[in-house]
Coordinates of C-alpha atoms in Angstrom, one line a residue:
Chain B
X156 CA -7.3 -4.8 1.4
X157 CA -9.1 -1.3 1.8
X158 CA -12.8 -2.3 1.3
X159 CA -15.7 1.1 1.6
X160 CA -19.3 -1.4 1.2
X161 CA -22.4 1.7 1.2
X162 CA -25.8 0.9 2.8
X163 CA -29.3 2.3 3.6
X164 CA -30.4 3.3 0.0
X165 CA -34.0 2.4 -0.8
X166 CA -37.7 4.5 -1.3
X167 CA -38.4 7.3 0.0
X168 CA -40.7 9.8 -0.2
X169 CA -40.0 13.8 -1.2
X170 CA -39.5 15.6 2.8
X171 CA -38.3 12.7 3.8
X172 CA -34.9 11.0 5.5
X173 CA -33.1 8.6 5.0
X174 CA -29.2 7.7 6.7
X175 CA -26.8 5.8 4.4
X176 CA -23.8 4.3 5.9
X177 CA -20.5 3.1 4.4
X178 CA -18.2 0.3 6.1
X179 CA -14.9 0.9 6.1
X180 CA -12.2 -2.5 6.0
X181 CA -8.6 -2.1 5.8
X182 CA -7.3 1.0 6.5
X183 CA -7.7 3.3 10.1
X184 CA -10.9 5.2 9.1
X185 CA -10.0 8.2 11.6
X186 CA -6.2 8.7 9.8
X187 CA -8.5 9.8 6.6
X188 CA -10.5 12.2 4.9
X189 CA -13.5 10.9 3.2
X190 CA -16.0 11.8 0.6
X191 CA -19.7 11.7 -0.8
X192 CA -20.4 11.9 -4.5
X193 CA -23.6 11.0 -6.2
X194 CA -24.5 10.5 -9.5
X195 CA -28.4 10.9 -10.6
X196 CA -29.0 8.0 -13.0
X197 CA -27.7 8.7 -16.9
X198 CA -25.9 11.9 -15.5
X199 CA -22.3 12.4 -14.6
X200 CA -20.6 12.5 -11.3
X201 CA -21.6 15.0 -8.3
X202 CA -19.3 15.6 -5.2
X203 CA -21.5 15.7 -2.0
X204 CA -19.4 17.0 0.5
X205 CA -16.3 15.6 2.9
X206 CA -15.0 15.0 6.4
X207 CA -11.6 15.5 7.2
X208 CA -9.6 13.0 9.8
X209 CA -9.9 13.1 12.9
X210 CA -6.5 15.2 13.2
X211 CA -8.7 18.0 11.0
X212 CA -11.6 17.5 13.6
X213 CA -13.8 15.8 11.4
X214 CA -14.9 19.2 10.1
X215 CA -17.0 18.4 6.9
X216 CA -17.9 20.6 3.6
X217 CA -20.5 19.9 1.3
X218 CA -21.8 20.7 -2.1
X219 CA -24.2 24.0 -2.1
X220 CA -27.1 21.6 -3.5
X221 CA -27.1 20.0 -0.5
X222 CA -26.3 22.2 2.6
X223 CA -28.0 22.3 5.3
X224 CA -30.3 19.1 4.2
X225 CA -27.2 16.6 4.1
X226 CA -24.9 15.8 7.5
X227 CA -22.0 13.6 7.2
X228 CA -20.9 11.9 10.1
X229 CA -18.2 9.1 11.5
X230 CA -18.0 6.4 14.3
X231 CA -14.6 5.4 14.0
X232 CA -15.4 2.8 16.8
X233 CA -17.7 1.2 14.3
X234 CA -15.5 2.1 11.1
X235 CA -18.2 3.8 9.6
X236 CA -19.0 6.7 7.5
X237 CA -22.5 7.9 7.3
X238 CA -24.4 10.7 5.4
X239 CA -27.8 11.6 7.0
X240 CA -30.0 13.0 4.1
X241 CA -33.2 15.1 5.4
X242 CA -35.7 17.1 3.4
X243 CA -35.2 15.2 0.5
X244 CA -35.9 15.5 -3.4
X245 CA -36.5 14.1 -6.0
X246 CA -33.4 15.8 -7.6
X247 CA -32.0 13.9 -5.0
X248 CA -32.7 10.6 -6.5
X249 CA -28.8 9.3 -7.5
X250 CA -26.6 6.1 -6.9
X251 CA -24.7 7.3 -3.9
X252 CA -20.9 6.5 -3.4
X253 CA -18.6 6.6 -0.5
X254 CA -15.0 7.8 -1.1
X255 CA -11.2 7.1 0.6
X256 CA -9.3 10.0 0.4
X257 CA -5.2 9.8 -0.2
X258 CA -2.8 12.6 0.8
X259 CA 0.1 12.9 -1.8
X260 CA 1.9 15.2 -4.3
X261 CA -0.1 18.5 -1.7
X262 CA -3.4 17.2 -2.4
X263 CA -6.4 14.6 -1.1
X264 CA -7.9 12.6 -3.9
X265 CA -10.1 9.6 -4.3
X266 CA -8.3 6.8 -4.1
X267 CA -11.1 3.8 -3.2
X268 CA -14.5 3.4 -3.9
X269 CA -17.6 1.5 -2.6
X270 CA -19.9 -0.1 -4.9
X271 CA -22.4 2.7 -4.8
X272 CA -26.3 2.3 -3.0
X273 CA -29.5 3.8 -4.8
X274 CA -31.8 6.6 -3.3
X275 CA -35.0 6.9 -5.1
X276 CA -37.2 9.9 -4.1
X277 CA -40.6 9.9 -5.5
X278 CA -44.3 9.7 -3.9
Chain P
X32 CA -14.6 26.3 -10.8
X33 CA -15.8 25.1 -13.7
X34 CA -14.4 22.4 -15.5
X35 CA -15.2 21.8 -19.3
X36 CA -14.4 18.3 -21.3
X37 CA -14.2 17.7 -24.6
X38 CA -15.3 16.1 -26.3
X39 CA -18.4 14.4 -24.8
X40 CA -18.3 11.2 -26.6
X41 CA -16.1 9.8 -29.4
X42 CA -15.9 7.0 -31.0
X43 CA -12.5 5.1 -31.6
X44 CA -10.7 2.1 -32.7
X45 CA -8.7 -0.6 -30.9
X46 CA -5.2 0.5 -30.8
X47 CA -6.3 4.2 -31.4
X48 CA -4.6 7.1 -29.6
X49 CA -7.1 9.3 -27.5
X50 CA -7.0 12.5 -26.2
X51 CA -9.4 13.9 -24.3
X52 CA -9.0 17.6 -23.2
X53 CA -10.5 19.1 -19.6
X54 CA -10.1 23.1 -19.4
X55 CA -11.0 24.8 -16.0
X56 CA -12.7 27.9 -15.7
X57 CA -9.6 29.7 -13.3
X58 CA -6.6 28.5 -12.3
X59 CA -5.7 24.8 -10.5
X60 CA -1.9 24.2 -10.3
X61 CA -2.1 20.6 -10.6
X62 CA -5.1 19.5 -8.4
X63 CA -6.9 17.5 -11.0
X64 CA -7.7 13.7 -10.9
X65 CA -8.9 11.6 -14.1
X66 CA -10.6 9.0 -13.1
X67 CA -12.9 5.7 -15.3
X68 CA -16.4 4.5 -15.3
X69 CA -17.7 1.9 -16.7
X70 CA -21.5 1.2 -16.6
X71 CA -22.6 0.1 -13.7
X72 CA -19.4 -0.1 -11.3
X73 CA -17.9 2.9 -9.1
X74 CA -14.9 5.2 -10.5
X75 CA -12.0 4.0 -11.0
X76 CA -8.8 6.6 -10.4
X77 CA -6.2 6.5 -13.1
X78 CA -4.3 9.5 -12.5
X79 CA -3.9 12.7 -9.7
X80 CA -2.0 15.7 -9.7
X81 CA -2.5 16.0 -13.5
X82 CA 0.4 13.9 -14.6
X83 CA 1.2 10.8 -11.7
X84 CA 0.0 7.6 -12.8
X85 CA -2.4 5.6 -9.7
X86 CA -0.1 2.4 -9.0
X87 CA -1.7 -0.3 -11.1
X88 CA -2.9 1.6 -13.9
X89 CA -1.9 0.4 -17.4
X90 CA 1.6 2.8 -18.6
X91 CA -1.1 3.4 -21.9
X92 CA -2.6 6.3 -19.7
X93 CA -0.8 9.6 -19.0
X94 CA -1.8 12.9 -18.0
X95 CA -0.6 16.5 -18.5
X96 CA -1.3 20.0 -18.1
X97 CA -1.5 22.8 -15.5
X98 CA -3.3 26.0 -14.8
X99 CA -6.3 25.9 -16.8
X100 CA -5.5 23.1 -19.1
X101 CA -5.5 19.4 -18.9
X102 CA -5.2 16.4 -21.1
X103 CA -5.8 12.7 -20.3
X104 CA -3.9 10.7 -23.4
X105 CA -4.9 7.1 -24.0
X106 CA -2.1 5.5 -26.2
X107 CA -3.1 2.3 -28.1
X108 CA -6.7 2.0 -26.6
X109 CA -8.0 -1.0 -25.4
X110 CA -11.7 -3.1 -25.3
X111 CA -11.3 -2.4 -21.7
X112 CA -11.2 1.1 -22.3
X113 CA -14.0 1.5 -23.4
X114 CA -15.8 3.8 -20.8
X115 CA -16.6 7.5 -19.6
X116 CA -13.7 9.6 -18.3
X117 CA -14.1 12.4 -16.2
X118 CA -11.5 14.8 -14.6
X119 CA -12.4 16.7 -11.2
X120 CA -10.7 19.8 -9.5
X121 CA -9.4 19.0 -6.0
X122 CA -8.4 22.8 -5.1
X123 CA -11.1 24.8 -4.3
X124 CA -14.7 23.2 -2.8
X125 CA -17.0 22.9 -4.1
X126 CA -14.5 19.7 -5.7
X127 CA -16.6 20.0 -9.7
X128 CA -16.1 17.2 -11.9
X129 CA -16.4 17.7 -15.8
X130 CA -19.2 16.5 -17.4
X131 CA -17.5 13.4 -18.8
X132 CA -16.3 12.3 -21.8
X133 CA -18.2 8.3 -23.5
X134 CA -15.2 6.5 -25.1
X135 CA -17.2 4.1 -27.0
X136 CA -16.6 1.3 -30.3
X137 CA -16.0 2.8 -33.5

């Protein structure tokens, strides 16, 4: 059973960092592409950014909101996805999910989710 | 790419037919995904490439469209349907969603 469980949301302060993780269960982490979205609390979804499989070397994209604050990395030893959030906002302040994605019919969409872990940025 | 759904909200009936419509600002083939929140839990994906039913997903949703027009059709809704519905573009980064559409009690 493919399982994505997010960690590392909590308090922080505007300029700071913070790393969320996502465990992976149940599928080969490095045979997929996987995904960021967020979604700021009574708003609508955002996409993040991705990272593509291993045989895409992990190359990664991400929204224009967040380039060059927001990294997204793997361990595929550990089966884990992280995103590594620096010079934060308080725009920034969103339920954050983690995302499989699934090759079919030419394209990569969204096929499991995690449960989602909170980011509040305020002084 | 833009992507604009309508309506925002509605309000509908048990056994109600639903249509919600999700127009993109240029061109995507087929890449669009529908996908279901309900409050509190993560998205839920009903159907990709505009028209293929995710396995496990009630018959009662379809999708259609291409280009610049999409529609997600709900037939003979369901309490469990009550939710918000949002499309997203998966051609051209950055991957937009639509601004989501509240399916709520009439």
């Amino acid at each position: 059973e493919v399982q994505l469980v997010e960690s590392g949301g909590g308090l922080v302060q505007p300029g700071g960092s913070l790393r969320l993780s996502c465990a992976a269960s149940g599928f080969t982490l490095s045979d997929h592409y996987m995904e960021w979205v967020r979604q700021a609390p009574g708003k609508g979804l955002e996409w993040v950014g991705r990272s593509r499989d291993k045989g895409n070397s992990y190359t990664t994209q991400y929204a224009a909101s967040v380039e060059g604050r927001f990294t997204i990395s793997r361990d595929d030893s550990k089966d884990s996805l992280y995103l590594h959030m620096n010079s934060l906002r308080t725009e920034d302040t969103a339920v954050y999910y983690c995302a499989r994605d699934r090759y079919s019919a030419g394209i990569y969409y969204k096929d499991y989710w995690g449960q989602g872990t909170l980011v509040t940025v305020s002084s | 790419i833009q992507l604009t759904q309508s309506p925002s909200s509605l309000s509908a009936s048990v056994g109600d037919r639903v249509t919600i419509t999700c127009r993109a600002s240029q061109g995507i083939s087929n890449a669009l995904a529908w996908y279901q929140q309900k409050p509190g839990k993560a998205p839920n994906l009903l159907i990709y490439a505009a028209s293929t039913l995710q396995s496990g997903v009630p018959s009662r949703f379809s999708g259609s469209g291409s280009g610049t027009d999409f529609t997600l059709t709900i037939n003979s809704l369901q309490a469990e349907d009550f939710a918000t519905y949002y499309c997203q573009q998966l051609i051209s980064y950055p991957l937009t969603f639509g601004g989501g559409t509240k399916v709520e009690i009439k």
